[in-house]
Coordinates of C-alpha atoms and ligand atoms in Angstrom, one line a residue:
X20 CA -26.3 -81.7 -23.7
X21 CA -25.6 -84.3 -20.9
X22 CA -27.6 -87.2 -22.8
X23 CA -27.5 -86.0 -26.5
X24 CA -29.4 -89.0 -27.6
X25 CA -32.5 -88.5 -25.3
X26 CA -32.3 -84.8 -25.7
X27 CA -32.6 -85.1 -29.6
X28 CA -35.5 -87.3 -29.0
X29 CA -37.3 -84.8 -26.4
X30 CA -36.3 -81.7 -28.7
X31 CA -37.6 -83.8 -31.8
X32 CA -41.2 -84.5 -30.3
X33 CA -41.5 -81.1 -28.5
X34 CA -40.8 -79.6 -32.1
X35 CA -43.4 -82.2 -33.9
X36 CA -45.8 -81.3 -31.0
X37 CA -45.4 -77.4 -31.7
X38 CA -45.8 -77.8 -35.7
X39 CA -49.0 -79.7 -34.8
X40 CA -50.4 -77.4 -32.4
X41 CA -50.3 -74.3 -34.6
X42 CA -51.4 -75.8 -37.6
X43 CA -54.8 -74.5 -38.4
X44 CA -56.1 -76.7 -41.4
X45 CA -53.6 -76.2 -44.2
X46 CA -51.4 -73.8 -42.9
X47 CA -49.1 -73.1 -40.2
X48 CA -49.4 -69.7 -37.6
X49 CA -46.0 -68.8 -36.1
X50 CA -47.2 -68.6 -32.9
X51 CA -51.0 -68.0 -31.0
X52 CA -51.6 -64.5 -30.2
X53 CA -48.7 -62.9 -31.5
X54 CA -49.0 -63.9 -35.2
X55 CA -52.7 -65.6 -35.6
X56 CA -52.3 -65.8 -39.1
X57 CA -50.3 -67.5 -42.3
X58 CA -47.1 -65.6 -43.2
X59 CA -45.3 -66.2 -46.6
X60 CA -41.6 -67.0 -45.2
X61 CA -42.8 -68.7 -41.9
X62 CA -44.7 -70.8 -44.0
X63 CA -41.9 -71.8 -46.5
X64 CA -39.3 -72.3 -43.8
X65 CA -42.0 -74.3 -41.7
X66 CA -42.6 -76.5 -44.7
X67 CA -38.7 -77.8 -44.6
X68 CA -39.0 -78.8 -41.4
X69 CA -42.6 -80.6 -41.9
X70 CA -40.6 -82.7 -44.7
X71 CA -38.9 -84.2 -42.3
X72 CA -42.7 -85.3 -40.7
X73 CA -45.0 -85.5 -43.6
X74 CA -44.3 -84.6 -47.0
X75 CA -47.7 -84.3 -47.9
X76 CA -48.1 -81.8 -45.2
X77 CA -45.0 -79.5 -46.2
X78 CA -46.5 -79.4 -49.8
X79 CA -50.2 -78.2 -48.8
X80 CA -48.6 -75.5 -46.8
X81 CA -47.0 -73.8 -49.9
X82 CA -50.1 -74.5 -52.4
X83 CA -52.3 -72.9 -49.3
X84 CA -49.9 -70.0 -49.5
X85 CA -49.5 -69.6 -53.2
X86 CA -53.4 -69.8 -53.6
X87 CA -53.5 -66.3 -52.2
X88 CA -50.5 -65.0 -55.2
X89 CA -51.8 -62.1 -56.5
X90 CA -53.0 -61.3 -60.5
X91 CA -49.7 -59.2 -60.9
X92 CA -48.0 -62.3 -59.7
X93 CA -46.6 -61.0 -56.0
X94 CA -47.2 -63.5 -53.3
X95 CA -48.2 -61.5 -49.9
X96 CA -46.8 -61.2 -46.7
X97 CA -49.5 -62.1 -44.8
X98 CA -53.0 -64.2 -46.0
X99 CA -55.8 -63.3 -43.3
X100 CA -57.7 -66.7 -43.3
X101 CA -59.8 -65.8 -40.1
X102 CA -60.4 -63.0 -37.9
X103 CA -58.7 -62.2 -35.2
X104 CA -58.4 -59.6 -32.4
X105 CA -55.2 -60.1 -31.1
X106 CA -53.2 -59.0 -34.5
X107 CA -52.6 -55.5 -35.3
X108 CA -52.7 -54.2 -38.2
X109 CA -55.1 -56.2 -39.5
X110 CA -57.0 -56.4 -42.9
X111 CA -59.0 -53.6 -42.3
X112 CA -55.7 -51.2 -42.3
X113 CA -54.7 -53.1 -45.5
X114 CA -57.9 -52.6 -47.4
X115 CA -56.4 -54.8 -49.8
X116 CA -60.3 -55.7 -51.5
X117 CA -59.1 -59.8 -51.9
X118 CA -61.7 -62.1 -51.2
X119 CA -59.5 -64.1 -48.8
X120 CA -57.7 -60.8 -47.1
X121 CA -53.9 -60.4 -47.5
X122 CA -51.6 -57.3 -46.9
X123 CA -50.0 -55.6 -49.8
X124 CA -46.7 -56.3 -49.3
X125 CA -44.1 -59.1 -49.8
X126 CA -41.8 -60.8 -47.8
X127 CA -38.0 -62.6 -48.8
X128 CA -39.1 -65.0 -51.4
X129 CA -37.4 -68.4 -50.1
X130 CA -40.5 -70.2 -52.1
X131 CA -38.3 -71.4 -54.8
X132 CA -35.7 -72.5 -52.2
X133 CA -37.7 -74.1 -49.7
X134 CA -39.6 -76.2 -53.0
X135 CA -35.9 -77.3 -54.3
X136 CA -35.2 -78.8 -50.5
X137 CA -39.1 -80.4 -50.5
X138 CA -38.2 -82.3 -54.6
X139 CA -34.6 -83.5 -53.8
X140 CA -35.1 -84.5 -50.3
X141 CA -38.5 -86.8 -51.5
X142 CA -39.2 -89.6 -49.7
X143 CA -42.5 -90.3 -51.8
X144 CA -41.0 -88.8 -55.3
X145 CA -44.2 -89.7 -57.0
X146 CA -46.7 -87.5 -55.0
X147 CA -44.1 -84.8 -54.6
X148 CA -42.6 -84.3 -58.2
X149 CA -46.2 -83.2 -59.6
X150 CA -47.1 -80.9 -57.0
X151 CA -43.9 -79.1 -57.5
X152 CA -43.8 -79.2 -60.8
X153 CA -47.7 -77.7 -60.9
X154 CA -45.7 -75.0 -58.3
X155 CA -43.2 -74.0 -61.0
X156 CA -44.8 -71.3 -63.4
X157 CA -46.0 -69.6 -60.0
X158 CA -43.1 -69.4 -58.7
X159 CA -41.8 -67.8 -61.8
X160 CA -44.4 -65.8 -62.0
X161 CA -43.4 -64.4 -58.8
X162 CA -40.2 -63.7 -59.2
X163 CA -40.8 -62.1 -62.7
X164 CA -43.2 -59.4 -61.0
X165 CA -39.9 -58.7 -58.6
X166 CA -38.0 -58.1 -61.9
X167 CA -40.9 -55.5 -62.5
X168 CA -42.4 -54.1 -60.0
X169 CA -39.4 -53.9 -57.6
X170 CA -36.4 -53.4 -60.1
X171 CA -38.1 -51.0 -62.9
X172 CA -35.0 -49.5 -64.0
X173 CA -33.2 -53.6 -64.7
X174 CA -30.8 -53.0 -62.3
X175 CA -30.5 -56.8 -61.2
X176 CA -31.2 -56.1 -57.7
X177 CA -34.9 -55.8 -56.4
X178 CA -36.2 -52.8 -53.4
X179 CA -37.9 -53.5 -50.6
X180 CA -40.7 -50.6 -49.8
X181 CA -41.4 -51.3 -46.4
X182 CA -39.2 -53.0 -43.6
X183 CA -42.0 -55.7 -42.6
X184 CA -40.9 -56.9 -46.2
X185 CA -37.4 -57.3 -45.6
X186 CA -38.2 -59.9 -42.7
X187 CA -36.1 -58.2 -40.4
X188 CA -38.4 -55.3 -39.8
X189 CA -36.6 -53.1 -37.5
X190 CA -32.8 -54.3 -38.9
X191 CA -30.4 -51.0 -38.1
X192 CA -30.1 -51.2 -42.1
X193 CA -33.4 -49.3 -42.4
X194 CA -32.5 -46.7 -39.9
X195 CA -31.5 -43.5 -41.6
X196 CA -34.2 -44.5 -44.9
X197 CA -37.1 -44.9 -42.5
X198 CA -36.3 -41.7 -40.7
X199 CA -37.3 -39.9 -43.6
X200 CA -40.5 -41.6 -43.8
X201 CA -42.9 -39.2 -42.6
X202 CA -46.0 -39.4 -39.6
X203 CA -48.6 -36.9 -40.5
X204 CA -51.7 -38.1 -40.5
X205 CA -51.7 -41.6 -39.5
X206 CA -54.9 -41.2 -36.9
X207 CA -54.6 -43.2 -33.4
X208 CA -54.2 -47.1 -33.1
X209 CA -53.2 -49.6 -30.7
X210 CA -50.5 -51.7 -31.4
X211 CA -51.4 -55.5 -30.0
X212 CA -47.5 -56.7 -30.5
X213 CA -46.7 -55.3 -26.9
X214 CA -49.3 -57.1 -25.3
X215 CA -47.9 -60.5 -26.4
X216 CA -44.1 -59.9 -26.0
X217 CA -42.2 -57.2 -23.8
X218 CA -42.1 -53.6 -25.9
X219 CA -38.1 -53.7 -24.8
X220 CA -38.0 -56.6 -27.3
X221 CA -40.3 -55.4 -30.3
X222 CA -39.9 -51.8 -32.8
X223 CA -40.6 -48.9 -31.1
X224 CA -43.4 -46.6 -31.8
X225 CA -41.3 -44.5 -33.6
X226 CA -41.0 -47.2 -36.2
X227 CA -44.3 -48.4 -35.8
X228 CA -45.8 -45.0 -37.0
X229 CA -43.3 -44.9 -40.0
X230 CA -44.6 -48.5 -41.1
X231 CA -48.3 -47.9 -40.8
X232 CA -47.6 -44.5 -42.9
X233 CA -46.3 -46.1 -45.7
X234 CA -49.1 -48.9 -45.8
X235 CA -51.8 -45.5 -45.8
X236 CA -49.5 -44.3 -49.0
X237 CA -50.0 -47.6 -50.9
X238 CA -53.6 -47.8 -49.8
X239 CA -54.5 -44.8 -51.2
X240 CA -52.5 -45.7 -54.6
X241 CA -55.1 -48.6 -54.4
X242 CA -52.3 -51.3 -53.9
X243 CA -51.2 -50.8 -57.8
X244 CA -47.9 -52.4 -57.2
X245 CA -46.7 -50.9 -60.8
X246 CA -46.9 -47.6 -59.2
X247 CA -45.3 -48.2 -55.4
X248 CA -42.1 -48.4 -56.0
X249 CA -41.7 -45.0 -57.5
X250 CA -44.4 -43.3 -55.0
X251 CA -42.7 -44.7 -51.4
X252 CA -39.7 -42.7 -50.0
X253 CA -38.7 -46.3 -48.7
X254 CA -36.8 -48.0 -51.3
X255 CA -33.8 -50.0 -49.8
X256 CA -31.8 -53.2 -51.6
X257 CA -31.4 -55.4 -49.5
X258 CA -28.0 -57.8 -50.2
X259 CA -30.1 -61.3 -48.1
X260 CA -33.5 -60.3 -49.6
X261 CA -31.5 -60.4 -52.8
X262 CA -29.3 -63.2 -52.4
X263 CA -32.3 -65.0 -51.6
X264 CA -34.3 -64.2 -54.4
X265 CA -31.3 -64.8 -56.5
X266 CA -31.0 -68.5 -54.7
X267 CA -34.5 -69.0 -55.5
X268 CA -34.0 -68.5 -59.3
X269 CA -30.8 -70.7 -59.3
X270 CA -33.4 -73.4 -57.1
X271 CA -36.2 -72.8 -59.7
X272 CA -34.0 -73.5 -62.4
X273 CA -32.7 -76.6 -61.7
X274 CA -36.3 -77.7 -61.0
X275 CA -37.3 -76.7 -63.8
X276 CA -35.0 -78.4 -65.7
X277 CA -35.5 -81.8 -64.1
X278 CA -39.4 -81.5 -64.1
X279 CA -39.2 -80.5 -67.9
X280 CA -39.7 -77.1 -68.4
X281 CA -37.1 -75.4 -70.4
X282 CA -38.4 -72.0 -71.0
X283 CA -38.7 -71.7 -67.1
X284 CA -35.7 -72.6 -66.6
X285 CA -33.6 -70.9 -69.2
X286 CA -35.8 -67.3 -67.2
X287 CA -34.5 -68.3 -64.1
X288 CA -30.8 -69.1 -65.0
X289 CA -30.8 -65.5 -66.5
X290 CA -32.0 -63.8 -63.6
X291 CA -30.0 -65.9 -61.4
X292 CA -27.1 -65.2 -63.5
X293 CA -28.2 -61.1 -63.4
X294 CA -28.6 -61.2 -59.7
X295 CA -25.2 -62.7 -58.9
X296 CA -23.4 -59.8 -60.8
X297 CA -25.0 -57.2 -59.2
X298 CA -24.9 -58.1 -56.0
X299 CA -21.5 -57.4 -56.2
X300 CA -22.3 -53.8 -56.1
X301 CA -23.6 -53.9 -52.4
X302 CA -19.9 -54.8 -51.5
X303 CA -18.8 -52.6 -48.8
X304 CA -15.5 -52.5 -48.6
X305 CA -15.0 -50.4 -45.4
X306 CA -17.3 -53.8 -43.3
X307 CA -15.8 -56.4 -45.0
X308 CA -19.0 -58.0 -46.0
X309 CA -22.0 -56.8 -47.9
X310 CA -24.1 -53.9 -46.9
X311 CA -27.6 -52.6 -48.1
X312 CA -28.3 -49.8 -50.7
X313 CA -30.7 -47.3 -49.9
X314 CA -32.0 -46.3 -53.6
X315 CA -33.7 -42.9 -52.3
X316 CA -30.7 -41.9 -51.2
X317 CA -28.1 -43.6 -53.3
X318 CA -25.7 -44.6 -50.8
X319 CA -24.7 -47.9 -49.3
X320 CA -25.7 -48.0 -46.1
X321 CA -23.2 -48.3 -43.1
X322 CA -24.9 -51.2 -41.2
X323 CA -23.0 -54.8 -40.8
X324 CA -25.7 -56.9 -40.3
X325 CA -26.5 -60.7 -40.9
X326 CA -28.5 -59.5 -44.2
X327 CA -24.8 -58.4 -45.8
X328 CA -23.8 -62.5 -45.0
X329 CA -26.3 -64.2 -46.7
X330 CA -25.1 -63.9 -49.9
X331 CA -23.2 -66.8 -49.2
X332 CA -26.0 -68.9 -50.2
X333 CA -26.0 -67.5 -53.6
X334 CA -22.6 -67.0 -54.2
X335 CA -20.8 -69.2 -57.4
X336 CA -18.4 -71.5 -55.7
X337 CA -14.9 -70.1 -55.4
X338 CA -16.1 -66.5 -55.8
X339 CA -13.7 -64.4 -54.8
X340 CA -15.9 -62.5 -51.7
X341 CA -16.4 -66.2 -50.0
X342 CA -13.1 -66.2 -47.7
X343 CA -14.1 -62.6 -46.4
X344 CA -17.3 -63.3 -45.6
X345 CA -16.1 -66.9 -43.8
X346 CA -14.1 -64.4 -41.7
X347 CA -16.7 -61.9 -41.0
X348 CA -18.4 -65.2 -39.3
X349 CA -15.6 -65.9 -37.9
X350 CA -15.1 -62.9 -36.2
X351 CA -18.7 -62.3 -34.7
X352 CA -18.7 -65.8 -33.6
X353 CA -16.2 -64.5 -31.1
X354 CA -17.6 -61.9 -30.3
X355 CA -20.8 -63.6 -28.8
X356 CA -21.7 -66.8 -27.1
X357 CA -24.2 -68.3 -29.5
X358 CA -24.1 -67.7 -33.4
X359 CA -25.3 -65.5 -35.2
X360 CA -26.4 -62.6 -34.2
X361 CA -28.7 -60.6 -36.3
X362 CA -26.1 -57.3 -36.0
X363 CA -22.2 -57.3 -35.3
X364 CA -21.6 -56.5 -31.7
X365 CA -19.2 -54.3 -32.2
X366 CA -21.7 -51.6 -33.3
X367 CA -22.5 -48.8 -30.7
X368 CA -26.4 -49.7 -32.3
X369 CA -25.9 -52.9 -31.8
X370 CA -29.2 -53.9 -29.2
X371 CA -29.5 -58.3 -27.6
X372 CA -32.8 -57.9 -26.6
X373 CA -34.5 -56.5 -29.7
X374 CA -35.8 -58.4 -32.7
X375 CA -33.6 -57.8 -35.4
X376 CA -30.9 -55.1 -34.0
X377 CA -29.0 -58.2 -32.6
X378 CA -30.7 -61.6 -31.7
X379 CA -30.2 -64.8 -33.1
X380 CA -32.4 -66.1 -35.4
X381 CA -32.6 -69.8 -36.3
X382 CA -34.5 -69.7 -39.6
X383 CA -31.5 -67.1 -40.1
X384 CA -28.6 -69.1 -38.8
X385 CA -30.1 -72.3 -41.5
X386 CA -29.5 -70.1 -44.4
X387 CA -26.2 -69.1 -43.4
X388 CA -25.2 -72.6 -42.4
X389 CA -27.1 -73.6 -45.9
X390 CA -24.3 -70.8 -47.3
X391 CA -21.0 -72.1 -45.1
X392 CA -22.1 -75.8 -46.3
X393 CA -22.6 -74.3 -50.3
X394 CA -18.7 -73.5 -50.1
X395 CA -17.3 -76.8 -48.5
X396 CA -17.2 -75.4 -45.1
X397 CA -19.1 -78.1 -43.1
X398 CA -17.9 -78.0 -40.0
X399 CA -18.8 -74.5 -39.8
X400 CA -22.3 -75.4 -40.7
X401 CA -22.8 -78.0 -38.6
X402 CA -21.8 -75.8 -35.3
X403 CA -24.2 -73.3 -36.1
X404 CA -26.9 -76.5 -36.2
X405 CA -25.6 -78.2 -33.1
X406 CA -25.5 -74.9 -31.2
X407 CA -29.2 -73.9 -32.3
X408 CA -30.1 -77.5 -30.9
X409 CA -28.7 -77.0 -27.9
X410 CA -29.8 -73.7 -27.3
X411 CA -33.4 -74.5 -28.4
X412 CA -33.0 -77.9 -25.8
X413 CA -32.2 -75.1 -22.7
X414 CA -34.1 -72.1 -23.6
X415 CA -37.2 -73.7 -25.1
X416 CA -38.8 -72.7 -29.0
X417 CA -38.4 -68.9 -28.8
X418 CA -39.3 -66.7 -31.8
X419 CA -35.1 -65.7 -31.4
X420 CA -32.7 -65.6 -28.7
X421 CA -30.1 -63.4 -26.9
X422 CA -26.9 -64.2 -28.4
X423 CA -24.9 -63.6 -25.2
X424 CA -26.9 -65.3 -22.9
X425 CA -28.9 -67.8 -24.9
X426 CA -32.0 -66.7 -23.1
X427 CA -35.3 -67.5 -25.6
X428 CA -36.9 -63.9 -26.6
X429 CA -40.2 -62.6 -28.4
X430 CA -43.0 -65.1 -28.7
X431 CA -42.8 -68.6 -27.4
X432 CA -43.7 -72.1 -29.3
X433 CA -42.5 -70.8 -32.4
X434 CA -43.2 -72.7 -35.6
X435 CA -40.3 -71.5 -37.5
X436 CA -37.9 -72.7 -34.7
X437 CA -39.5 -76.0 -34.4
X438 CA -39.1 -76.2 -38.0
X439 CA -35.5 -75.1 -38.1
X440 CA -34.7 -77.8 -35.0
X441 CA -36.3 -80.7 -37.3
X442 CA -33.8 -79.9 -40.2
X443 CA -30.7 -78.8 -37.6
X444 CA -31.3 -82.5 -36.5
X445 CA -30.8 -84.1 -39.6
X446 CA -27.8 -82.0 -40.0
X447 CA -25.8 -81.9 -37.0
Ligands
DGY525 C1 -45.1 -58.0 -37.3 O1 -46.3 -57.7 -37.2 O2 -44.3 -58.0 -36.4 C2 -44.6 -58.6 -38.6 O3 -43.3 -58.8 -38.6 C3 -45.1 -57.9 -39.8 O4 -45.1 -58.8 -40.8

């Protein structure tokens, strides 16, 4: 950056501009075309950077989300306010039968950390303590139906059933499980992704008719979420789906207790306390870092991805896997121009140009800066935000980014990016 100053200013109003743009009445798109309607993560991770705007703002786009939560308690991936044509699959392929259409499937539940950033960053602590504290028993309520529905053998660890879940849909860590996914029978359809963004930057079609498969299987067990885990021949833990859902109950917990609610909070510290221990069995020794299980198959998977990181940000101070995984950062930070990318380099698989096989990811990199800062490594932290900033001030608001080149990938104006620029610039 030549002026930083002015820059932050341009990159601050271009963000604001962005957030404004795709905000349809109460909640946020990612991006027009591409993603038309609200997604669960997006809209958490969007709501910490429309803190930094309007409080007020940040909060409605969680309620908006969580008014879509489901009886069972599972918050969906995707709530279909409003039809649209460009989107594929849409509620139709779900069949889902909610009044307000949602798919049937989750996403990483950063709820309970994105609410704990909303209540101790308050500006206006008067209107934002309530709301949160009316968020709280939802939240639990949430991550109780991942203690059942996704963990029914009280492991500690949760599976995801499909890769759109994980967040990082087409992540090398799903490889070998999703190849045993079957594709009989899933009929003709035309994918709408490839019209928006170049197909050398999106899944294949190999993957595509893989996930559409396993949303006809839990269709046709009539989305009875007590059942899908068992039924699908996808059933992967994920060590950053994990670490974030363990995060969340350490975030929900000390809400809980400073909003006054004690049985909440004594819930969350125990699964908090659960998932922390048993993460340590996703440690793979042979990578250095941690790795996903695949629970079908029950093996680790080999696969050094960012997901095997983020357990940083749920990681006990001084725990003893802390230093490695510093050095694992370490080491792919010098292996590529801009941190992080989404898969190590080093790996024959490793792909820049494709979604989550190895771009950088902002909403990825705050998380693992969030992590870095968690055990005293600030500097480190505040590299990752400084280069997002400037990367975001030459390349523009991409969906994620190439993390040789820096060039901006997948959809543009993104509201997740814009998001993660608002925060980067109050930490850099
Ligand atoms: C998509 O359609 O690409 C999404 O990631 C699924 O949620």
């Amino acid at each position: 950056m030549t002026n930083p100053a002015l820059d932050e200013d341009r990159l601050r109003t271009e963000a604001r501009a962005i957030l404004r743009e795709n905000d349809l009445g109460g909640y946020t798109i990612p991006t027009k075309g591409l993603y038309p309607f609200q997604w669960n993560w997006d809209s958490c991770l969007v709501a910490l950077g429309l803190a930094h705007v309007d409080e007020d703002r940040a909060l409605t786009e969680i309620e908006t989300l969580v008014a879509h939560q489901w009886p069972d308690g599972m918050v969906p991936h995707i709530v279909f306010h409003a039809d649209h044509e460009t989107y594929f699959p849409g509620p139709d392929v779900w069949g889902t039968a909610r009044a307000t259409p949602t798919s049937g499937i989750t996403q990483p539940p950063v709820l309970g950390y994105a609410l704990r950033r909303l209540l101790d960053g308050a500006r206006d602590g008067a209107m934002v303590a309530p709301r949160v504290a009316a968020l709280l028993p939802k939240v639990a309520a949430w991550h109780r139906w991942f203690a059942n529905a996704r963990d029914p053998e009280a492991t500690g660890l949760v599976a995801i059933l499909h890769p759109w879940e994980s967040g990082r849909d087409n992540a090398i860590d799903w490889d070998d499980a999703l190849a045993r996914v079957p594709t009989d029978g899933i009929g003709s359809y035309v994918r709408r992704d490839t019209t928006h963004v170049d197909a050398a930057q999106r899944p294949t079609k190999e993957e595509y008719d893989r996930y559409l498969w396993l949303v006809q299987r839990f269709r046709r067990l009539g989305w009875n979420q007590a059942a899908l885990h068992d039924a699908s021949p996808f059933r992967v833990v994920d060590p950053g789906f994990n670490a974030i859902l363990t995060r969340s109950a350490e975030d929900l917990a000390a809400m809980a207790r400073a909003l006054d609610a004690p049985e909440i909070a004594a819930e969350a510290e125990s699964q908090a306390a659960r998932g922390r221990a048993a993460l340590d069995g996703l440690w793979h020794d042979g990578l250095g870092q941690y790795a996903a299980y695949d629970r079908a198959a029950g093996a680790l998977v080999e696969s050094a991805s960012i997901g095997g990181l983020l357990p940083l940000m749920a990681l006990e101070p001084g725990h003893p896997r802390v230093d490695a995984l510093v050095a694992r950062l370490a080491g792919l930070r010098a292996a590529v121009s801009h941190p992080v990318p989404s898969h190590d380099p080093a790996d024959p698989r490793f792909d820049r140009l494709r979604y989550w096989r190895g771009p950088l990811w902002l909403i990825a990199n705050r998380l693992v800066a969030d992590g870095l800062a968690r055990h005293g490594r600030a500097e480190a932290a505040a590299e990752i935000a400084r280069d997002g900033l400037a990367l975001v001030a030459r390349s523009g608001f991409g969906e994620y980014f190439d993390p040789l080149d820096g060039r901006a990938l997948g959809g543009k104006r993104f509201s997740w990016t814009a998001a993660m620029v608002l925060d980067f610039l109050e930490m850099a």
